[in-house]
């Protein structure tokens, strides 16, 4: 889930405020109670996933840890299998052979359990400690998180919607073509990878992996692919939807008002990647997102010599608040942020002919389907579907 950028900011609200109700349908927008708004934040606190039943993985002859390119890409990426992920999978295979133990997964997030977990935990901690620098340690941390999720979710989660197979919602999600002039980047923390309640996955489920590309934090290959595209597009065509307290954020109106003065014209015909607008959605918990944005800033300084460009949106509480234990009502989820962006762009004359409103509605419909699927699962498992309050309405 995207770090909070709520009513005052999908990243720090500035500029003229457009009524959110004019472009966000009631089916995914909830009325929030009167309160003093917190100046910036756009929440990523996850919906608490229902516990899964513990299940064993047959590790004989390494079959359990073998992940093919086809299987890897079926989870929502077009990239090759990252080298470090493959290395961790080999380590798991070697440990399973050495200990003659079965891998057991269960609980929230499908984590390793039992005796194998104890042995693997000891081994991976020793390897992590022995790594020479912080960059390599980050690569290993991310790869291990992802590798364990890949194995633990096999034959349990649907590869497209990341829900348990019994709750698969894919047949109810409609595909839609995103206007070629926009590309979303889902910069996702590895702990949100394959999370059932994640809403960022809806972007590529609806628009496809070429229009909405997954980039996993700490995975070198993914980050290089993303930054190669950013450098090709140029700084003026790259923005992050995140509150940057140390830099002035701009609204959609501020950014694209410049097009009128420069005479730039957007067309319905396909152009090369140099003229494509790249929007980064940071997809992780609020605490994790700070480190993710800091990494973007550091790379931007190296590449462009200045901070990563940030934009602000007019947004409101998503319907996911019904299930999400958010710290405040002015925070929303990744998919809702993308929906808001598309609606705001649709209001500008230069984008009005590209049917961005219809594309926003398609994503909004997907968000509603996800909410219904998660709600149904909770009810079936006897869990509450009432949002827990974690804040006082008069305090940020």
mmCIF file of C-alpha atoms in Angstrom:
data_model
loop_
_atom_site.group_PDB
_atom_site.id
_atom_site.type_symbol
_atom_site.label_atom_id
_atom_site.label_comp_id
_atom_site.label_asym_id
_atom_site.label_seq_id
_atom_site.Cartn_x
_atom_site.Cartn_y
_atom_site.Cartn_z
ATOM 1 C CA UNK A 1 0.000 0.000 0.000
ATOM 2 C CA UNK A 2 1.169 3.381 -0.856
ATOM 3 C CA UNK A 3 2.511 5.637 1.848
ATOM 4 C CA UNK A 4 -0.010 8.110 2.902
ATOM 5 C CA UNK A 5 -0.626 11.209 0.939
ATOM 6 C CA UNK A 6 -4.035 12.073 2.044
ATOM 7 C CA UNK A 7 -6.428 14.933 1.568
ATOM 8 C CA UNK A 8 -3.776 17.563 2.009
ATOM 9 C CA UNK A 9 -1.308 15.593 0.042
ATOM 10 C CA UNK A 10 -0.816 12.491 -1.906
ATOM 11 C CA UNK A 11 2.252 14.157 -1.412
ATOM 12 C CA UNK A 12 1.881 17.237 0.632
ATOM 13 C CA UNK A 13 -1.100 19.136 -0.721
ATOM 14 C CA UNK A 14 -0.397 22.493 -2.309
ATOM 15 C CA UNK A 15 -2.196 24.616 -4.849
ATOM 16 C CA UNK A 16 -5.874 24.880 -5.670
ATOM 17 C CA UNK A 17 -7.903 22.082 -4.204
ATOM 18 C CA UNK A 18 -10.265 20.284 -6.579
ATOM 19 C CA UNK A 19 -13.306 18.654 -4.993
ATOM 20 C CA UNK A 20 -12.431 14.995 -4.772
ATOM 21 C CA UNK A 21 -16.077 14.041 -5.039
ATOM 22 C CA UNK A 22 -16.140 15.358 -8.604
ATOM 23 C CA UNK A 23 -13.963 12.531 -9.827
ATOM 24 C CA UNK A 24 -13.994 9.660 -7.359
ATOM 25 C CA UNK A 25 -17.083 7.454 -7.532
ATOM 26 C CA UNK A 26 -18.956 6.716 -4.325
ATOM 27 C CA UNK A 27 -18.441 2.980 -4.679
ATOM 28 C CA UNK A 28 -14.815 3.243 -3.563
ATOM 29 C CA UNK A 29 -14.877 6.509 -1.646
ATOM 30 C CA UNK A 30 -16.061 6.655 1.936
ATOM 31 C CA UNK A 31 -17.261 9.649 3.860
ATOM 32 C CA UNK A 32 -14.693 10.376 6.524
ATOM 33 C CA UNK A 33 -15.630 11.846 9.896
ATOM 34 C CA UNK A 34 -14.839 15.515 10.584
ATOM 35 C CA UNK A 35 -11.312 15.903 11.883
ATOM 36 C CA UNK A 36 -8.205 18.003 11.899
ATOM 37 C CA UNK A 37 -6.212 16.789 8.944
ATOM 38 C CA UNK A 38 -2.662 15.610 9.315
ATOM 39 C CA UNK A 39 -0.484 17.668 6.941
ATOM 40 C CA UNK A 40 0.915 14.863 4.880
ATOM 41 C CA UNK A 41 0.427 11.251 4.590
ATOM 42 C CA UNK A 42 -0.987 8.600 2.565
ATOM 43 C CA UNK A 43 -1.157 5.374 4.428
ATOM 44 C CA UNK A 44 0.348 2.037 3.854
ATOM 45 C CA UNK A 45 -0.756 0.158 6.933
ATOM 46 C CA UNK A 46 -1.778 -3.253 5.646
ATOM 47 C CA UNK A 47 -5.085 -4.966 6.049
ATOM 48 C CA UNK A 48 -4.402 -7.791 8.429
ATOM 49 C CA UNK A 49 -4.377 -10.900 6.272
ATOM 50 C CA UNK A 50 -6.313 -13.874 7.597
ATOM 51 C CA UNK A 51 -3.990 -16.581 8.859
ATOM 52 C CA UNK A 52 -3.382 -19.357 6.375
ATOM 53 C CA UNK A 53 -3.285 -22.992 7.266
ATOM 54 C CA UNK A 54 0.197 -24.409 7.761
ATOM 55 C CA UNK A 55 1.274 -26.540 4.808
ATOM 56 C CA UNK A 56 4.336 -28.576 3.988
ATOM 57 C CA UNK A 57 6.437 -28.317 0.866
ATOM 58 C CA UNK A 58 8.071 -31.437 -0.483
ATOM 59 C CA UNK A 59 11.720 -30.521 -0.775
ATOM 60 C CA UNK A 60 12.899 -33.763 -2.340
ATOM 61 C CA UNK A 61 15.513 -33.249 -5.047
ATOM 62 C CA UNK A 62 15.105 -29.515 -4.860
ATOM 63 C CA UNK A 63 11.725 -29.549 -6.611
ATOM 64 C CA UNK A 64 10.267 -27.300 -3.940
ATOM 65 C CA UNK A 65 12.781 -24.536 -4.542
ATOM 66 C CA UNK A 66 12.941 -24.688 -8.331
ATOM 67 C CA UNK A 67 11.249 -21.602 -9.826
ATOM 68 C CA UNK A 68 10.970 -21.385 -13.593
ATOM 69 C CA UNK A 69 10.974 -18.137 -15.550
ATOM 70 C CA UNK A 70 7.355 -18.761 -16.460
ATOM 71 C CA UNK A 71 6.351 -19.180 -12.821
ATOM 72 C CA UNK A 72 8.323 -16.084 -11.763
ATOM 73 C CA UNK A 73 6.750 -13.867 -14.413
ATOM 74 C CA UNK A 74 3.258 -15.191 -13.685
ATOM 75 C CA UNK A 75 3.385 -13.364 -10.339
ATOM 76 C CA UNK A 76 3.248 -10.005 -12.134
ATOM 77 C CA UNK A 77 6.633 -9.139 -13.633
ATOM 78 C CA UNK A 78 8.194 -9.248 -17.089
ATOM 79 C CA UNK A 79 11.768 -9.388 -15.769
ATOM 80 C CA UNK A 80 14.157 -12.368 -15.681
ATOM 81 C CA UNK A 81 14.560 -14.133 -12.343
ATOM 82 C CA UNK A 82 16.855 -11.888 -10.255
ATOM 83 C CA UNK A 83 20.276 -13.419 -9.642
ATOM 84 C CA UNK A 84 20.162 -12.983 -5.859
ATOM 85 C CA UNK A 85 16.687 -14.543 -5.660
ATOM 86 C CA UNK A 86 17.991 -17.559 -7.606
ATOM 87 C CA UNK A 87 20.956 -17.751 -5.220
ATOM 88 C CA UNK A 88 18.701 -17.771 -2.160
ATOM 89 C CA UNK A 89 16.545 -20.488 -3.739
ATOM 90 C CA UNK A 90 19.707 -22.568 -4.267
ATOM 91 C CA UNK A 91 20.673 -22.001 -0.628
ATOM 92 C CA UNK A 92 17.257 -23.232 0.499
ATOM 93 C CA UNK A 93 17.597 -26.279 -1.721
ATOM 94 C CA UNK A 94 21.042 -27.051 -0.276
ATOM 95 C CA UNK A 95 19.808 -26.657 3.289
ATOM 96 C CA UNK A 96 16.806 -28.903 2.642
ATOM 97 C CA UNK A 97 19.106 -31.595 1.233
ATOM 98 C CA UNK A 98 21.596 -31.199 4.063
ATOM 99 C CA UNK A 99 19.017 -31.424 6.843
ATOM 100 C CA UNK A 100 16.614 -33.792 5.083
ATOM 101 C CA UNK A 101 13.852 -31.541 6.401
ATOM 102 C CA UNK A 102 10.566 -30.417 4.932
ATOM 103 C CA UNK A 103 9.766 -26.743 4.529
ATOM 104 C CA UNK A 104 6.621 -25.731 6.363
ATOM 105 C CA UNK A 105 4.857 -22.437 5.787
ATOM 106 C CA UNK A 106 1.938 -20.857 7.627
ATOM 107 C CA UNK A 107 0.563 -17.881 9.526
ATOM 108 C CA UNK A 108 0.481 -14.308 8.294
ATOM 109 C CA UNK A 109 2.432 -13.921 5.087
ATOM 110 C CA UNK A 110 3.061 -17.657 4.781
ATOM 111 C CA UNK A 111 6.357 -17.549 6.654
ATOM 112 C CA UNK A 112 8.682 -20.474 7.278
ATOM 113 C CA UNK A 113 7.780 -22.435 10.374
ATOM 114 C CA UNK A 114 9.059 -25.305 12.456
ATOM 115 C CA UNK A 115 12.514 -26.897 12.609
ATOM 116 C CA UNK A 116 13.492 -25.876 9.088
ATOM 117 C CA UNK A 117 12.811 -22.236 9.974
ATOM 118 C CA UNK A 118 15.168 -22.459 12.959
ATOM 119 C CA UNK A 119 17.959 -23.891 10.827
ATOM 120 C CA UNK A 120 17.375 -21.508 7.926
ATOM 121 C CA UNK A 121 17.190 -18.502 10.230
ATOM 122 C CA UNK A 122 20.562 -19.338 11.782
ATOM 123 C CA UNK A 123 22.159 -19.861 8.374
ATOM 124 C CA UNK A 124 20.798 -16.733 6.705
ATOM 125 C CA UNK A 125 21.730 -14.527 9.658
ATOM 126 C CA UNK A 126 25.315 -15.773 9.495
ATOM 127 C CA UNK A 127 25.444 -15.096 5.749
ATOM 128 C CA UNK A 128 23.949 -11.628 6.172
ATOM 129 C CA UNK A 129 26.483 -10.738 8.847
ATOM 130 C CA UNK A 130 29.348 -11.860 6.620
ATOM 131 C CA UNK A 131 28.332 -9.619 3.709
ATOM 132 C CA UNK A 132 30.724 -6.751 3.167
ATOM 133 C CA UNK A 133 28.552 -3.692 2.569
ATOM 134 C CA UNK A 134 25.069 -2.323 3.170
ATOM 135 C CA UNK A 135 24.092 -2.471 -0.521
ATOM 136 C CA UNK A 136 24.806 -6.204 -0.755
ATOM 137 C CA UNK A 137 22.992 -6.744 2.541
ATOM 138 C CA UNK A 138 19.915 -4.974 1.160
ATOM 139 C CA UNK A 139 20.012 -7.138 -1.984
ATOM 140 C CA UNK A 140 20.216 -10.287 0.154
ATOM 141 C CA UNK A 141 17.461 -9.167 2.527
ATOM 142 C CA UNK A 142 15.073 -8.410 -0.327
ATOM 143 C CA UNK A 143 15.918 -11.569 -2.243
ATOM 144 C CA UNK A 144 15.347 -13.784 0.781
ATOM 145 C CA UNK A 145 11.971 -12.198 1.507
ATOM 146 C CA UNK A 146 10.899 -12.739 -2.081
ATOM 147 C CA UNK A 147 12.277 -16.283 -2.409
ATOM 148 C CA UNK A 148 10.487 -17.472 0.728
ATOM 149 C CA UNK A 149 7.239 -15.889 -0.428
ATOM 150 C CA UNK A 150 7.522 -17.546 -3.823
ATOM 151 C CA UNK A 151 7.861 -21.012 -2.320
ATOM 152 C CA UNK A 152 5.413 -20.476 0.519
ATOM 153 C CA UNK A 153 2.683 -19.159 -1.783
ATOM 154 C CA UNK A 154 2.950 -21.840 -4.449
ATOM 155 C CA UNK A 155 -0.304 -23.804 -4.856
ATOM 156 C CA UNK A 156 -1.870 -21.556 -2.222
ATOM 157 C CA UNK A 157 -2.186 -18.106 -3.813
ATOM 158 C CA UNK A 158 -3.467 -17.271 -7.283
ATOM 159 C CA UNK A 159 -0.523 -15.913 -9.267
ATOM 160 C CA UNK A 160 -2.539 -13.067 -10.780
ATOM 161 C CA UNK A 161 -4.591 -11.663 -7.888
ATOM 162 C CA UNK A 162 -2.433 -12.930 -4.987
ATOM 163 C CA UNK A 163 -5.497 -14.209 -3.132
ATOM 164 C CA UNK A 164 -5.932 -17.784 -1.893
ATOM 165 C CA UNK A 165 -7.097 -19.937 -4.796
ATOM 166 C CA UNK A 166 -10.456 -20.483 -3.133
ATOM 167 C CA UNK A 167 -10.985 -16.691 -3.114
ATOM 168 C CA UNK A 168 -9.598 -15.952 -6.594
ATOM 169 C CA UNK A 169 -11.200 -12.812 -8.035
ATOM 170 C CA UNK A 170 -9.578 -12.831 -11.500
ATOM 171 C CA UNK A 171 -12.772 -13.701 -13.373
ATOM 172 C CA UNK A 172 -14.387 -10.514 -12.047
ATOM 173 C CA UNK A 173 -11.564 -8.100 -12.925
ATOM 174 C CA UNK A 174 -11.907 -6.424 -16.325
ATOM 175 C CA UNK A 175 -8.801 -5.582 -18.353
ATOM 176 C CA UNK A 176 -8.405 -2.086 -19.756
ATOM 177 C CA UNK A 177 -5.791 -0.419 -21.957
ATOM 178 C CA UNK A 178 -4.014 2.489 -20.286
ATOM 179 C CA UNK A 179 -3.260 5.488 -22.498
ATOM 180 C CA UNK A 180 0.201 4.908 -23.965
ATOM 181 C CA UNK A 181 1.490 8.260 -22.672
ATOM 182 C CA UNK A 182 1.461 7.045 -19.042
ATOM 183 C CA UNK A 183 3.491 4.372 -17.324
ATOM 184 C CA UNK A 184 3.093 3.445 -13.670
ATOM 185 C CA UNK A 185 5.964 2.037 -11.633
ATOM 186 C CA UNK A 186 4.979 0.051 -8.543
ATOM 187 C CA UNK A 187 8.054 0.445 -6.349
ATOM 188 C CA UNK A 188 7.190 -2.313 -3.892
ATOM 189 C CA UNK A 189 8.801 -3.351 -0.632
ATOM 190 C CA UNK A 190 9.591 -7.099 -0.586
ATOM 191 C CA UNK A 191 7.405 -7.543 2.490
ATOM 192 C CA UNK A 192 4.438 -6.404 0.404
ATOM 193 C CA UNK A 193 5.226 -8.838 -2.408
ATOM 194 C CA UNK A 194 2.405 -11.413 -2.656
ATOM 195 C CA UNK A 195 0.527 -9.768 0.200
ATOM 196 C CA UNK A 196 -3.144 -10.632 -0.255
ATOM 197 C CA UNK A 197 -4.417 -7.171 0.628
ATOM 198 C CA UNK A 198 -1.964 -5.318 -1.611
ATOM 199 C CA UNK A 199 -3.777 -2.968 -4.005
ATOM 200 C CA UNK A 200 -0.806 -2.075 -6.218
ATOM 201 C CA UNK A 201 -1.142 -5.441 -7.977
ATOM 202 C CA UNK A 202 -4.455 -4.221 -9.408
ATOM 203 C CA UNK A 203 -2.640 -1.804 -11.714
ATOM 204 C CA UNK A 204 -0.947 -4.494 -13.784
ATOM 205 C CA UNK A 205 -3.914 -6.828 -13.404
ATOM 206 C CA UNK A 206 -6.093 -4.186 -15.055
ATOM 207 C CA UNK A 207 -3.609 -2.372 -17.339
ATOM 208 C CA UNK A 208 -0.945 -5.043 -17.941
ATOM 209 C CA UNK A 209 2.703 -5.348 -16.896
ATOM 210 C CA UNK A 210 4.017 -3.034 -19.625
ATOM 211 C CA UNK A 211 1.759 -0.159 -18.519
ATOM 212 C CA UNK A 212 2.154 -0.819 -14.774
ATOM 213 C CA UNK A 213 5.570 -2.277 -14.001
ATOM 214 C CA UNK A 214 6.588 -3.940 -10.758
ATOM 215 C CA UNK A 215 9.926 -2.809 -9.339
ATOM 216 C CA UNK A 216 10.941 -4.592 -6.146
ATOM 217 C CA UNK A 217 12.917 -2.540 -3.635
ATOM 218 C CA UNK A 218 16.440 -3.868 -3.192
ATOM 219 C CA UNK A 219 16.349 -6.061 -6.309
ATOM 220 C CA UNK A 220 19.194 -4.739 -8.436
ATOM 221 C CA UNK A 221 17.841 -5.900 -11.795
ATOM 222 C CA UNK A 222 14.433 -4.334 -11.189
ATOM 223 C CA UNK A 223 15.860 -1.024 -10.040
ATOM 224 C CA UNK A 224 18.226 -0.857 -13.009
ATOM 225 C CA UNK A 225 15.373 -1.477 -15.447
ATOM 226 C CA UNK A 226 13.380 1.318 -13.825
ATOM 227 C CA UNK A 227 16.232 3.819 -13.737
ATOM 228 C CA UNK A 228 17.263 3.073 -17.310
ATOM 229 C CA UNK A 229 13.751 4.082 -18.357
ATOM 230 C CA UNK A 230 13.879 7.203 -16.165
ATOM 231 C CA UNK A 231 17.164 8.306 -17.706
ATOM 232 C CA UNK A 232 15.772 7.702 -21.158
ATOM 233 C CA UNK A 233 12.610 9.700 -20.406
ATOM 234 C CA UNK A 234 14.431 12.537 -18.643
ATOM 235 C CA UNK A 235 13.721 14.179 -15.311
ATOM 236 C CA UNK A 236 10.861 16.297 -16.715
ATOM 237 C CA UNK A 237 8.881 13.106 -17.438
ATOM 238 C CA UNK A 238 9.328 11.375 -14.071
ATOM 239 C CA UNK A 239 7.398 12.020 -10.841
ATOM 240 C CA UNK A 240 6.912 10.283 -7.517
ATOM 241 C CA UNK A 241 3.673 10.276 -5.578
ATOM 242 C CA UNK A 242 5.176 10.685 -2.143
ATOM 243 C CA UNK A 243 5.357 13.464 0.465
ATOM 244 C CA UNK A 244 8.790 15.046 0.234
ATOM 245 C CA UNK A 245 9.005 17.347 3.234
ATOM 246 C CA UNK A 246 12.337 18.777 2.119
ATOM 247 C CA UNK A 247 11.229 19.959 -1.306
ATOM 248 C CA UNK A 248 8.328 21.891 -2.781
ATOM 249 C CA UNK A 249 5.796 19.561 -4.349
ATOM 250 C CA UNK A 250 3.736 20.540 -7.361
ATOM 251 C CA UNK A 251 0.149 19.829 -8.268
ATOM 252 C CA UNK A 252 -0.937 18.303 -11.559
ATOM 253 C CA UNK A 253 -2.114 21.777 -12.596
ATOM 254 C CA UNK A 254 1.270 23.326 -11.758
ATOM 255 C CA UNK A 255 3.179 20.774 -13.810
ATOM 256 C CA UNK A 256 1.075 20.628 -16.932
ATOM 257 C CA UNK A 257 0.210 24.303 -17.115
ATOM 258 C CA UNK A 258 3.747 24.624 -18.478
ATOM 259 C CA UNK A 259 2.679 22.656 -21.549
ATOM 260 C CA UNK A 260 0.495 25.537 -22.666
ATOM 261 C CA UNK A 261 3.408 27.952 -22.563
ATOM 262 C CA UNK A 262 5.799 25.579 -24.328
ATOM 263 C CA UNK A 263 3.264 24.515 -26.938
ATOM 264 C CA UNK A 264 3.741 20.814 -26.157
ATOM 265 C CA UNK A 265 0.919 18.697 -27.605
ATOM 266 C CA UNK A 266 -0.086 15.193 -26.478
ATOM 267 C CA UNK A 267 -1.536 12.900 -29.136
ATOM 268 C CA UNK A 268 -3.421 9.632 -29.247
ATOM 269 C CA UNK A 269 -0.726 8.165 -31.491
ATOM 270 C CA UNK A 270 1.960 6.035 -29.895
ATOM 271 C CA UNK A 271 5.272 7.748 -29.245
ATOM 272 C CA UNK A 272 8.588 6.370 -28.103
ATOM 273 C CA UNK A 273 9.495 6.089 -24.424
ATOM 274 C CA UNK A 274 11.177 9.484 -24.454
ATOM 275 C CA UNK A 275 7.797 11.217 -24.267
ATOM 276 C CA UNK A 276 6.073 8.850 -21.841
ATOM 277 C CA UNK A 277 5.111 10.154 -18.413
ATOM 278 C CA UNK A 278 6.458 7.935 -15.607
ATOM 279 C CA UNK A 279 4.666 7.952 -12.257
ATOM 280 C CA UNK A 280 6.210 6.122 -9.290
ATOM 281 C CA UNK A 281 3.887 4.729 -6.627
ATOM 282 C CA UNK A 282 5.757 3.659 -3.500
ATOM 283 C CA UNK A 283 4.088 0.481 -2.304
ATOM 284 C CA UNK A 284 4.985 -0.412 1.269
ATOM 285 C CA UNK A 285 4.049 0.289 4.850
ATOM 286 C CA UNK A 286 4.501 3.853 6.035
ATOM 287 C CA UNK A 287 7.641 2.975 8.011
ATOM 288 C CA UNK A 288 9.213 1.034 5.125
ATOM 289 C CA UNK A 289 8.345 3.678 2.552
ATOM 290 C CA UNK A 290 10.653 6.250 4.145
ATOM 291 C CA UNK A 291 13.706 4.104 3.346
ATOM 292 C CA UNK A 292 12.366 3.423 -0.146
ATOM 293 C CA UNK A 293 11.934 7.105 -0.944
ATOM 294 C CA UNK A 294 15.356 7.888 0.515
ATOM 295 C CA UNK A 295 16.844 5.377 -1.930
ATOM 296 C CA UNK A 296 15.069 7.089 -4.836
ATOM 297 C CA UNK A 297 16.365 10.468 -3.689
ATOM 298 C CA UNK A 298 19.949 9.250 -3.433
ATOM 299 C CA UNK A 299 19.845 7.799 -6.937
ATOM 300 C CA UNK A 300 18.196 10.951 -8.310
ATOM 301 C CA UNK A 301 21.001 13.046 -6.850
ATOM 302 C CA UNK A 302 23.568 10.861 -8.596
ATOM 303 C CA UNK A 303 21.730 10.855 -11.919
ATOM 304 C CA UNK A 304 20.225 14.357 -12.067
ATOM 305 C CA UNK A 305 22.097 16.247 -9.388
ATOM 306 C CA UNK A 306 18.895 17.114 -7.517
ATOM 307 C CA UNK A 307 15.949 15.678 -5.605
ATOM 308 C CA UNK A 308 13.399 13.260 -7.012
ATOM 309 C CA UNK A 309 10.432 15.255 -8.424
ATOM 310 C CA UNK A 310 7.280 14.869 -6.339
ATOM 311 C CA UNK A 311 3.673 15.751 -7.081
ATOM 312 C CA UNK A 312 0.616 16.305 -4.917
ATOM 313 C CA UNK A 313 -2.889 15.078 -5.609
ATOM 314 C CA UNK A 314 -6.306 15.808 -4.227
ATOM 315 C CA UNK A 315 -7.377 12.541 -2.675
ATOM 316 C CA UNK A 316 -9.622 11.096 -0.010
ATOM 317 C CA UNK A 317 -10.249 8.032 2.113
ATOM 318 C CA UNK A 318 -10.455 4.829 0.086
ATOM 319 C CA UNK A 319 -13.123 2.210 0.615
ATOM 320 C CA UNK A 320 -10.305 -0.023 1.860
ATOM 321 C CA UNK A 321 -10.611 1.924 5.126
ATOM 322 C CA UNK A 322 -13.432 -0.480 5.893
ATOM 323 C CA UNK A 323 -10.854 -3.199 6.495
ATOM 324 C CA UNK A 324 -7.581 -1.336 6.948
ATOM 325 C CA UNK A 325 -6.539 -0.340 10.501
ATOM 326 C CA UNK A 326 -5.227 3.053 9.342
ATOM 327 C CA UNK A 327 -3.722 5.585 11.718
ATOM 328 C CA UNK A 328 -5.924 8.301 10.194
ATOM 329 C CA UNK A 329 -8.861 8.722 7.832
ATOM 330 C CA UNK A 330 -7.008 10.981 5.401
ATOM 331 C CA UNK A 331 -4.836 8.162 4.101
ATOM 332 C CA UNK A 332 -5.492 5.991 1.113
ATOM 333 C CA UNK A 333 -4.111 3.013 -0.777
ATOM 334 C CA UNK A 334 -1.909 2.623 -3.844
ATOM 335 C CA UNK A 335 -4.712 1.855 -6.296
ATOM 336 C CA UNK A 336 -6.790 4.780 -5.026
ATOM 337 C CA UNK A 337 -3.819 7.099 -5.576
ATOM 338 C CA UNK A 338 -3.511 5.961 -9.192
ATOM 339 C CA UNK A 339 -7.251 6.430 -9.669
ATOM 340 C CA UNK A 340 -7.061 9.961 -8.323
ATOM 341 C CA UNK A 341 -4.126 10.771 -10.605
ATOM 342 C CA UNK A 342 -6.002 9.587 -13.709
ATOM 343 C CA UNK A 343 -9.109 11.568 -12.781
ATOM 344 C CA UNK A 344 -7.097 14.744 -12.193
ATOM 345 C CA UNK A 345 -5.304 14.379 -15.516
ATOM 346 C CA UNK A 346 -8.639 13.841 -17.245
ATOM 347 C CA UNK A 347 -9.744 17.293 -16.078
ATOM 348 C CA UNK A 348 -6.920 18.993 -17.978
ATOM 349 C CA UNK A 349 -7.717 20.029 -21.575
ATOM 350 C CA UNK A 350 -4.611 18.426 -23.075
ATOM 351 C CA UNK A 351 -5.587 14.995 -21.679
ATOM 352 C CA UNK A 352 -9.372 15.156 -21.970
ATOM 353 C CA UNK A 353 -9.529 13.132 -25.194
ATOM 354 C CA UNK A 354 -7.613 10.087 -23.914
ATOM 355 C CA UNK A 355 -10.451 8.504 -21.885
ATOM 356 C CA UNK A 356 -8.452 8.569 -18.661
ATOM 357 C CA UNK A 357 -11.695 8.753 -16.704
ATOM 358 C CA UNK A 358 -12.814 5.414 -18.136
ATOM 359 C CA UNK A 359 -9.432 3.917 -17.296
ATOM 360 C CA UNK A 360 -9.745 5.221 -13.738
ATOM 361 C CA UNK A 361 -13.191 3.631 -13.490
ATOM 362 C CA UNK A 362 -11.809 0.267 -14.624
ATOM 363 C CA UNK A 363 -9.193 0.396 -11.865
ATOM 364 C CA UNK A 364 -11.829 1.544 -9.403
ATOM 365 C CA UNK A 365 -13.991 -1.437 -10.330
ATOM 366 C CA UNK A 366 -11.004 -3.708 -9.656
ATOM 367 C CA UNK A 367 -10.541 -2.128 -6.243
ATOM 368 C CA UNK A 368 -14.183 -2.795 -5.439
ATOM 369 C CA UNK A 369 -13.796 -6.443 -6.480
ATOM 370 C CA UNK A 370 -10.742 -6.798 -4.216
ATOM 371 C CA UNK A 371 -12.616 -5.273 -1.293
ATOM 372 C CA UNK A 372 -15.504 -7.685 -1.815
ATOM 373 C CA UNK A 373 -13.145 -10.673 -2.029
ATOM 374 C CA UNK A 374 -11.285 -9.724 1.149
ATOM 375 C CA UNK A 375 -14.522 -9.003 2.972
ATOM 376 C CA UNK A 376 -16.008 -12.344 1.923
ATOM 377 C CA UNK A 377 -12.916 -14.178 3.106
ATOM 378 C CA UNK A 378 -13.004 -12.470 6.462
ATOM 379 C CA UNK A 379 -16.665 -13.289 6.966
ATOM 380 C CA UNK A 380 -16.109 -16.917 6.013
ATOM 381 C CA UNK A 381 -13.267 -17.194 8.525
ATOM 382 C CA UNK A 382 -15.269 -15.516 11.277
ATOM 383 C CA UNK A 383 -13.145 -12.377 11.359
ATOM 384 C CA UNK A 384 -14.379 -8.851 11.918
ATOM 385 C CA UNK A 385 -14.869 -6.610 8.878
ATOM 386 C CA UNK A 386 -15.115 -3.474 10.980
ATOM 387 C CA UNK A 387 -12.217 -1.070 10.768
ATOM 388 C CA UNK A 388 -10.376 -0.690 14.067
ATOM 389 C CA UNK A 389 -9.761 2.858 15.212
ATOM 390 C CA UNK A 390 -6.123 3.661 15.919
ATOM 391 C CA UNK A 391 -6.415 7.377 16.234
ATOM 392 C CA UNK A 392 -8.367 10.172 17.812
ATOM 393 C CA UNK A 393 -10.323 12.221 15.323
ATOM 394 C CA UNK A 394 -8.969 15.561 16.580
ATOM 395 C CA UNK A 395 -5.293 14.663 16.674
ATOM 396 C CA UNK A 396 -2.856 14.194 13.779
#
